mmCIF file of C-alpha atoms in Angstrom:
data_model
loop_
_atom_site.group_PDB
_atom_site.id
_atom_site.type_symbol
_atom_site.label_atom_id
_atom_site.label_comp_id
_atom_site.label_asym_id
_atom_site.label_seq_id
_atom_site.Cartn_x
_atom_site.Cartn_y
_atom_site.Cartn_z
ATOM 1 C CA UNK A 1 24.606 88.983 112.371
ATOM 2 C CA UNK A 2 25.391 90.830 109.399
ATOM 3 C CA UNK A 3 28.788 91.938 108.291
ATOM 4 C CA UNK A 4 27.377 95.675 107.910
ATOM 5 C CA UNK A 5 25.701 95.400 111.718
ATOM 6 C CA UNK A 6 28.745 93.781 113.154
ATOM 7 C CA UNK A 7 30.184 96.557 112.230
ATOM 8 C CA UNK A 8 28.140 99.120 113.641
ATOM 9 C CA UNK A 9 28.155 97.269 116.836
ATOM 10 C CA UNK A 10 31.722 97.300 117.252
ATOM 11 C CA UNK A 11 31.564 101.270 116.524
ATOM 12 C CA UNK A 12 28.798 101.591 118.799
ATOM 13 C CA UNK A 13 31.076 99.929 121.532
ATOM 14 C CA UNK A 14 33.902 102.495 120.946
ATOM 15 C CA UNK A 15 35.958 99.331 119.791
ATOM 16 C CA UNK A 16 39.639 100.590 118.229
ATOM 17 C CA UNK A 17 39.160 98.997 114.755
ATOM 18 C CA UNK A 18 42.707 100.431 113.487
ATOM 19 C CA UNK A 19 44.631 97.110 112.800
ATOM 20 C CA UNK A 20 43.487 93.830 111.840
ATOM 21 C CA UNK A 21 44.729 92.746 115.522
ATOM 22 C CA UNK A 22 42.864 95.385 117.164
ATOM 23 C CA UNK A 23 39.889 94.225 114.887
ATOM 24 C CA UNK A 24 40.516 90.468 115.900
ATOM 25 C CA UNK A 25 40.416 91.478 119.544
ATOM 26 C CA UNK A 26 37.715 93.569 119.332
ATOM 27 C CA UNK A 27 35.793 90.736 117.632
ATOM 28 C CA UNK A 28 36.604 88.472 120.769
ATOM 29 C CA UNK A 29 35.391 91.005 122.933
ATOM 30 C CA UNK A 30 31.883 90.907 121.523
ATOM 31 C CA UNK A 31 32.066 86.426 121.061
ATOM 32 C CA UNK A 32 31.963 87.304 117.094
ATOM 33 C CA UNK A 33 33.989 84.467 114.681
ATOM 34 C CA UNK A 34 37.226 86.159 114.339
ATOM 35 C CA UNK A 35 37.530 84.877 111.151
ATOM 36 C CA UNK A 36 35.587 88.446 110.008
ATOM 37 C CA UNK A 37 38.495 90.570 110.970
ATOM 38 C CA UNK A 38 39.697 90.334 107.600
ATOM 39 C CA UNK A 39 36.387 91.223 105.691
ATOM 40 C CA UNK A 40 35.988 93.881 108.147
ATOM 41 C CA UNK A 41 39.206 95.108 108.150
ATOM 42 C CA UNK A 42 38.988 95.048 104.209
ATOM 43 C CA UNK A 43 35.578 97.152 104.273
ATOM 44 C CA UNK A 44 36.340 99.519 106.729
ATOM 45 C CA UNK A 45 39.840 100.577 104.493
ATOM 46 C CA UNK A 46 37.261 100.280 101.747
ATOM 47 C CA UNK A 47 35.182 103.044 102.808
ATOM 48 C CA UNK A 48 37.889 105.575 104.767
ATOM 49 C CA UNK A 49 40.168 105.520 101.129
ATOM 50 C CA UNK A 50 37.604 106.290 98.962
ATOM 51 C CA UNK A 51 37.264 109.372 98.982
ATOM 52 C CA UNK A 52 41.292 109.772 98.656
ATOM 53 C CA UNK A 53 40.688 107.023 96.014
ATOM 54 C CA UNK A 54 38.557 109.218 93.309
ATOM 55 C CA UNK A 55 40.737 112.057 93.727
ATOM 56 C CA UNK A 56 43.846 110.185 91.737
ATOM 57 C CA UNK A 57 43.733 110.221 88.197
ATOM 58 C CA UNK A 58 42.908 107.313 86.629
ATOM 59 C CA UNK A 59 45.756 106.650 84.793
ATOM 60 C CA UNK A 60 47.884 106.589 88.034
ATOM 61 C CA UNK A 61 45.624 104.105 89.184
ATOM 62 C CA UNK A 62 47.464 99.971 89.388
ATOM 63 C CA UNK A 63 44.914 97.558 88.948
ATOM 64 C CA UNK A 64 46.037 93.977 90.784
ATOM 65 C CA UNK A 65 44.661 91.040 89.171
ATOM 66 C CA UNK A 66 45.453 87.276 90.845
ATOM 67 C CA UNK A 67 46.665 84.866 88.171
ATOM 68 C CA UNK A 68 44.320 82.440 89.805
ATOM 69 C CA UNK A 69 41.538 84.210 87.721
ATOM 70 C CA UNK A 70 43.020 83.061 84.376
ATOM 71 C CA UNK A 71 41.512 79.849 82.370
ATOM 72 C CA UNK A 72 44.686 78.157 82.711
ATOM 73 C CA UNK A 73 44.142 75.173 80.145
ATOM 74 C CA UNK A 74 43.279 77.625 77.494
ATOM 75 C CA UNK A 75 45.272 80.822 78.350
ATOM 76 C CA UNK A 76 47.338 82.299 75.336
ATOM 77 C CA UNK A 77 48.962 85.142 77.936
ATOM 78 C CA UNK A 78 52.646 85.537 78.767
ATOM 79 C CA UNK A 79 54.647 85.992 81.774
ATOM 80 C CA UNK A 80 56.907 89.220 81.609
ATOM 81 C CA UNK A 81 58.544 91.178 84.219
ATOM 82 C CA UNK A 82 55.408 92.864 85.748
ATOM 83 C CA UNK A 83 53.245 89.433 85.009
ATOM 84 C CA UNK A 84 51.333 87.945 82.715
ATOM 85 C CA UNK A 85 50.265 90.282 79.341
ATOM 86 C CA UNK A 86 46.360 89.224 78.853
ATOM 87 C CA UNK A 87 45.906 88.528 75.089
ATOM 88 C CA UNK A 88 42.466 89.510 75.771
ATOM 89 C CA UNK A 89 41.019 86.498 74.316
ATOM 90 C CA UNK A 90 37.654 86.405 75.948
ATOM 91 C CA UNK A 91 38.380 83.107 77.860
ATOM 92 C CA UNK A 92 38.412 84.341 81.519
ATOM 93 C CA UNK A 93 37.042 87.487 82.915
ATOM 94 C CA UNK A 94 40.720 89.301 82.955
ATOM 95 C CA UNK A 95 39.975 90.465 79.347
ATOM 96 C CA UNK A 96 36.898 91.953 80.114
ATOM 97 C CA UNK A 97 38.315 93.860 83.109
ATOM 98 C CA UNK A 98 40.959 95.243 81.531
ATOM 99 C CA UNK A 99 39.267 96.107 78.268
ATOM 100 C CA UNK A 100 36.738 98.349 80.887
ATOM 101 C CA UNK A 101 39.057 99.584 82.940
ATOM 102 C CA UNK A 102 41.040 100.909 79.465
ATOM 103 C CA UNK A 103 38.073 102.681 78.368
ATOM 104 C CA UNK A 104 37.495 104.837 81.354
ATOM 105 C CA UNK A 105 41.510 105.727 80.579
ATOM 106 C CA UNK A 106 43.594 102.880 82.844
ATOM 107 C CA UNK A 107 46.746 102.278 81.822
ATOM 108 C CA UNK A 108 48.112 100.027 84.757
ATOM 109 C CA UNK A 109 47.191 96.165 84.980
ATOM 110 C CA UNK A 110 49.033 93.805 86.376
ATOM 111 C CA UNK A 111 48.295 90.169 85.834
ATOM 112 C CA UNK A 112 49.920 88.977 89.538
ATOM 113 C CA UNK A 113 51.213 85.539 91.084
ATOM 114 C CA UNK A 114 51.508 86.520 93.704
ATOM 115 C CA UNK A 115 52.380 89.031 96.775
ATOM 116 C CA UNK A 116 56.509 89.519 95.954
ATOM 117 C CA UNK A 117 55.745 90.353 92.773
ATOM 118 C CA UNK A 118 52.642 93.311 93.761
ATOM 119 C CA UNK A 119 55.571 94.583 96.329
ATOM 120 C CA UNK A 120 58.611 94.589 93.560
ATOM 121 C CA UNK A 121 56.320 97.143 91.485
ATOM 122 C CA UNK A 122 54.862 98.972 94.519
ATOM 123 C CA UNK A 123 58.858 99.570 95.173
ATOM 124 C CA UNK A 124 59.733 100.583 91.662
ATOM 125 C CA UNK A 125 56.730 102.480 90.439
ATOM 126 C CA UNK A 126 55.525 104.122 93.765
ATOM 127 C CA UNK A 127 58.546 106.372 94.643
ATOM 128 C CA UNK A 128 58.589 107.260 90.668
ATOM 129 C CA UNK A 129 54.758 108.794 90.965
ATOM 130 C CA UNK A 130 53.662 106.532 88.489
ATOM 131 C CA UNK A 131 51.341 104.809 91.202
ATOM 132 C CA UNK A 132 49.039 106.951 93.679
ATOM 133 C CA UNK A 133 46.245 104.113 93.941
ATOM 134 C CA UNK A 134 45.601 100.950 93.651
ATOM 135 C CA UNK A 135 42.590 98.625 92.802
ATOM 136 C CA UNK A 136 43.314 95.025 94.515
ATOM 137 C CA UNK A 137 41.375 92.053 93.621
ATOM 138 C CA UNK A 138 41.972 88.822 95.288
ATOM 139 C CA UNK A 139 41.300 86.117 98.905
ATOM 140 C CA UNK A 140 39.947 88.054 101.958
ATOM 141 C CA UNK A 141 43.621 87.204 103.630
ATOM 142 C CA UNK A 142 45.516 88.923 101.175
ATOM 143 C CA UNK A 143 43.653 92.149 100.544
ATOM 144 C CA UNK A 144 43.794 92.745 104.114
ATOM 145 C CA UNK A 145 47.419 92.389 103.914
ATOM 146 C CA UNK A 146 47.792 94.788 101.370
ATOM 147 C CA UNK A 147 45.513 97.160 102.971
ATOM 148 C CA UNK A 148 48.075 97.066 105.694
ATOM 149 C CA UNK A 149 50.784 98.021 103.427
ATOM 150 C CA UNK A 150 49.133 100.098 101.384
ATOM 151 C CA UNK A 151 48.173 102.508 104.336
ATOM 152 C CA UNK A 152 51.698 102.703 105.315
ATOM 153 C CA UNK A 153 52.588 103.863 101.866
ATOM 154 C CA UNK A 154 50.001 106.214 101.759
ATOM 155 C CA UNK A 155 48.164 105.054 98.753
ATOM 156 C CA UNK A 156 44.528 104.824 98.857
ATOM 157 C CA UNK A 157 43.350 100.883 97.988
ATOM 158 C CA UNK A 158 39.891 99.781 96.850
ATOM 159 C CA UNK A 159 39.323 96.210 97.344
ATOM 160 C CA UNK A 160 37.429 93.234 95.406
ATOM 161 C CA UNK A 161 37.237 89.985 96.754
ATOM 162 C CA UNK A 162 37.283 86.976 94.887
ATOM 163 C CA UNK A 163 33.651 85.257 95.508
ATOM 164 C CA UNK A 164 35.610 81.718 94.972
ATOM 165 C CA UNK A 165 38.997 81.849 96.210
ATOM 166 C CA UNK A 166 41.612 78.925 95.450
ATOM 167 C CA UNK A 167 44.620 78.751 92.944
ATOM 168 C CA UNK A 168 43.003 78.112 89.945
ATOM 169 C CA UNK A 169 40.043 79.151 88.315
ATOM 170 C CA UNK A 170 38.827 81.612 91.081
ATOM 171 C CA UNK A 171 35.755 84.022 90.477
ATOM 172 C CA UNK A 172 34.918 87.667 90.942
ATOM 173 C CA UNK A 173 32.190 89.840 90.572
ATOM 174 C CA UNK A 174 33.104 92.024 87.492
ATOM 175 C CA UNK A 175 30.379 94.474 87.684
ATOM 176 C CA UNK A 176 31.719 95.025 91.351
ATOM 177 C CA UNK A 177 34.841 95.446 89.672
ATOM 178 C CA UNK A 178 33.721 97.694 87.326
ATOM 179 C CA UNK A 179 32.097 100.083 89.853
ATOM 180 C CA UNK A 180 35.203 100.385 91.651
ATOM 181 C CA UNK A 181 36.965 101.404 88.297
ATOM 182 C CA UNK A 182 34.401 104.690 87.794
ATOM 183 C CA UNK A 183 35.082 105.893 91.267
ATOM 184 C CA UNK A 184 35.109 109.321 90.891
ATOM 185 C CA UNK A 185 35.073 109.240 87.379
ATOM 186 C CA UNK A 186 31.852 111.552 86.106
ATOM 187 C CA UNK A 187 29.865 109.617 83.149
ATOM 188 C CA UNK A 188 31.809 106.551 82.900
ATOM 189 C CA UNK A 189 30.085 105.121 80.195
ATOM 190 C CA UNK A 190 30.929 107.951 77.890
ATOM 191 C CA UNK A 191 34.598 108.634 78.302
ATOM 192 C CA UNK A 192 37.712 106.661 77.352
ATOM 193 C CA UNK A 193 40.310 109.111 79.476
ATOM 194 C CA UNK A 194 39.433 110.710 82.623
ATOM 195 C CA UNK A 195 42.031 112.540 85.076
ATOM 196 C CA UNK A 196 40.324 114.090 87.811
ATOM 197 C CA UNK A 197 42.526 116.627 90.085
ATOM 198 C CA UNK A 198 44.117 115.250 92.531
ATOM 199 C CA UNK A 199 44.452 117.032 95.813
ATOM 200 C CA UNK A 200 45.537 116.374 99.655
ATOM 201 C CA UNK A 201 47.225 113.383 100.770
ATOM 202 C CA UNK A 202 45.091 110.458 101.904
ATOM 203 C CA UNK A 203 44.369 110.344 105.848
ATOM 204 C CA UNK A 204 45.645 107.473 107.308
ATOM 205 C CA UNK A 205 43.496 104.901 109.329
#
């Protein structure tokens, strides 16, 4: 069974799909692998913060890159506070996301180890404003995780996952990537600095 029909099964049941436990159980209820509740999870927070999602400008938008997608033999980039500072040398797909993502008007990448480090600047840049989204891109596991989080905080995630997961040398879809970057962003390919209004709060799920 599909991902997309499991789905609609477990909606057709009534099932309470709210937490990644109540997804798990759910899942068990039906003799699915429970090893979907993540990916389900994941797409389900997906789809109810997108609409939240395209209301933030873009520029308060964090994009959360996994070290694990750097070239690590050949990598020129270095670590500072927030992570590591791509050098953009065309030797990993990080360059290429972040040279996109600038020209639709990002300003916010972060190059990330790992988890403690994505929660240090959640902490600091959140309560400041300075983040109102986020754009996550990393293992099933931990985007569900953050989803989690993220919902509690009240800031609307849009999740890629990597399509080879591991610690080094992982791989992601970058035109997947790159459509999550124009949400609600009109003509993407002909503007460098979009803002659109924001308005509401995002609805929690």
């Amino acid at each position: 069974m599909s991902l997309e029909n499991t789905i609609a099964k477990l909606f057709a049941l009534g099932a309470d799909l709210s937490t990644r436990n109540a997804v798990r159980i759910a899942l068990s209820l039906i003799s699915e692998d429970e090893e979907l509740t993540d990916q389900i999870y994941v797409e389900l927070k997906n789809k109810a913060y997108k609409e939240d999602f395209a209301r933030v400008p873009v520029e308060k938008r964090a994009v959360f890159i996994p070290q694990c997608l750097r070239n690590v033999k050949e990598c020129s980039a270095e670590f500072g506070e927030y992570g590591w500072k791509c050098a953009k040398c065309g030797k990993c797909p990080i360059g290429e996301i972040i040279k996109y993502g600038e020209k639709l008007g990002y300003k916010q990448f972060y190059i990330v180890p790992g988890g403690s480090l994505v929660k240090k600047i959640l902490k600091e840049k959140v309560p400041k404003g300075e983040i109102k989204a986020a754009i996550g891109i990393a293992c099933w596991p931990e985007l569900a995780e953050a989803a989690e989080k993220l919902s509690m905080l009240k800031i609307p995630l849009q999740a890629v996952p990597l399509l080879k997961a591991g610690c080094i040398n992982t791989i992601v879809d970058i035109e997947r990537v790159k459509e999550i970057m124009q949400i609600g962003i009109k003509n993407p390919e002909k503007t460098s600095s979009v803002s659109p209004d924001v308005s509401g709060t995002p609805t929690p799920v």
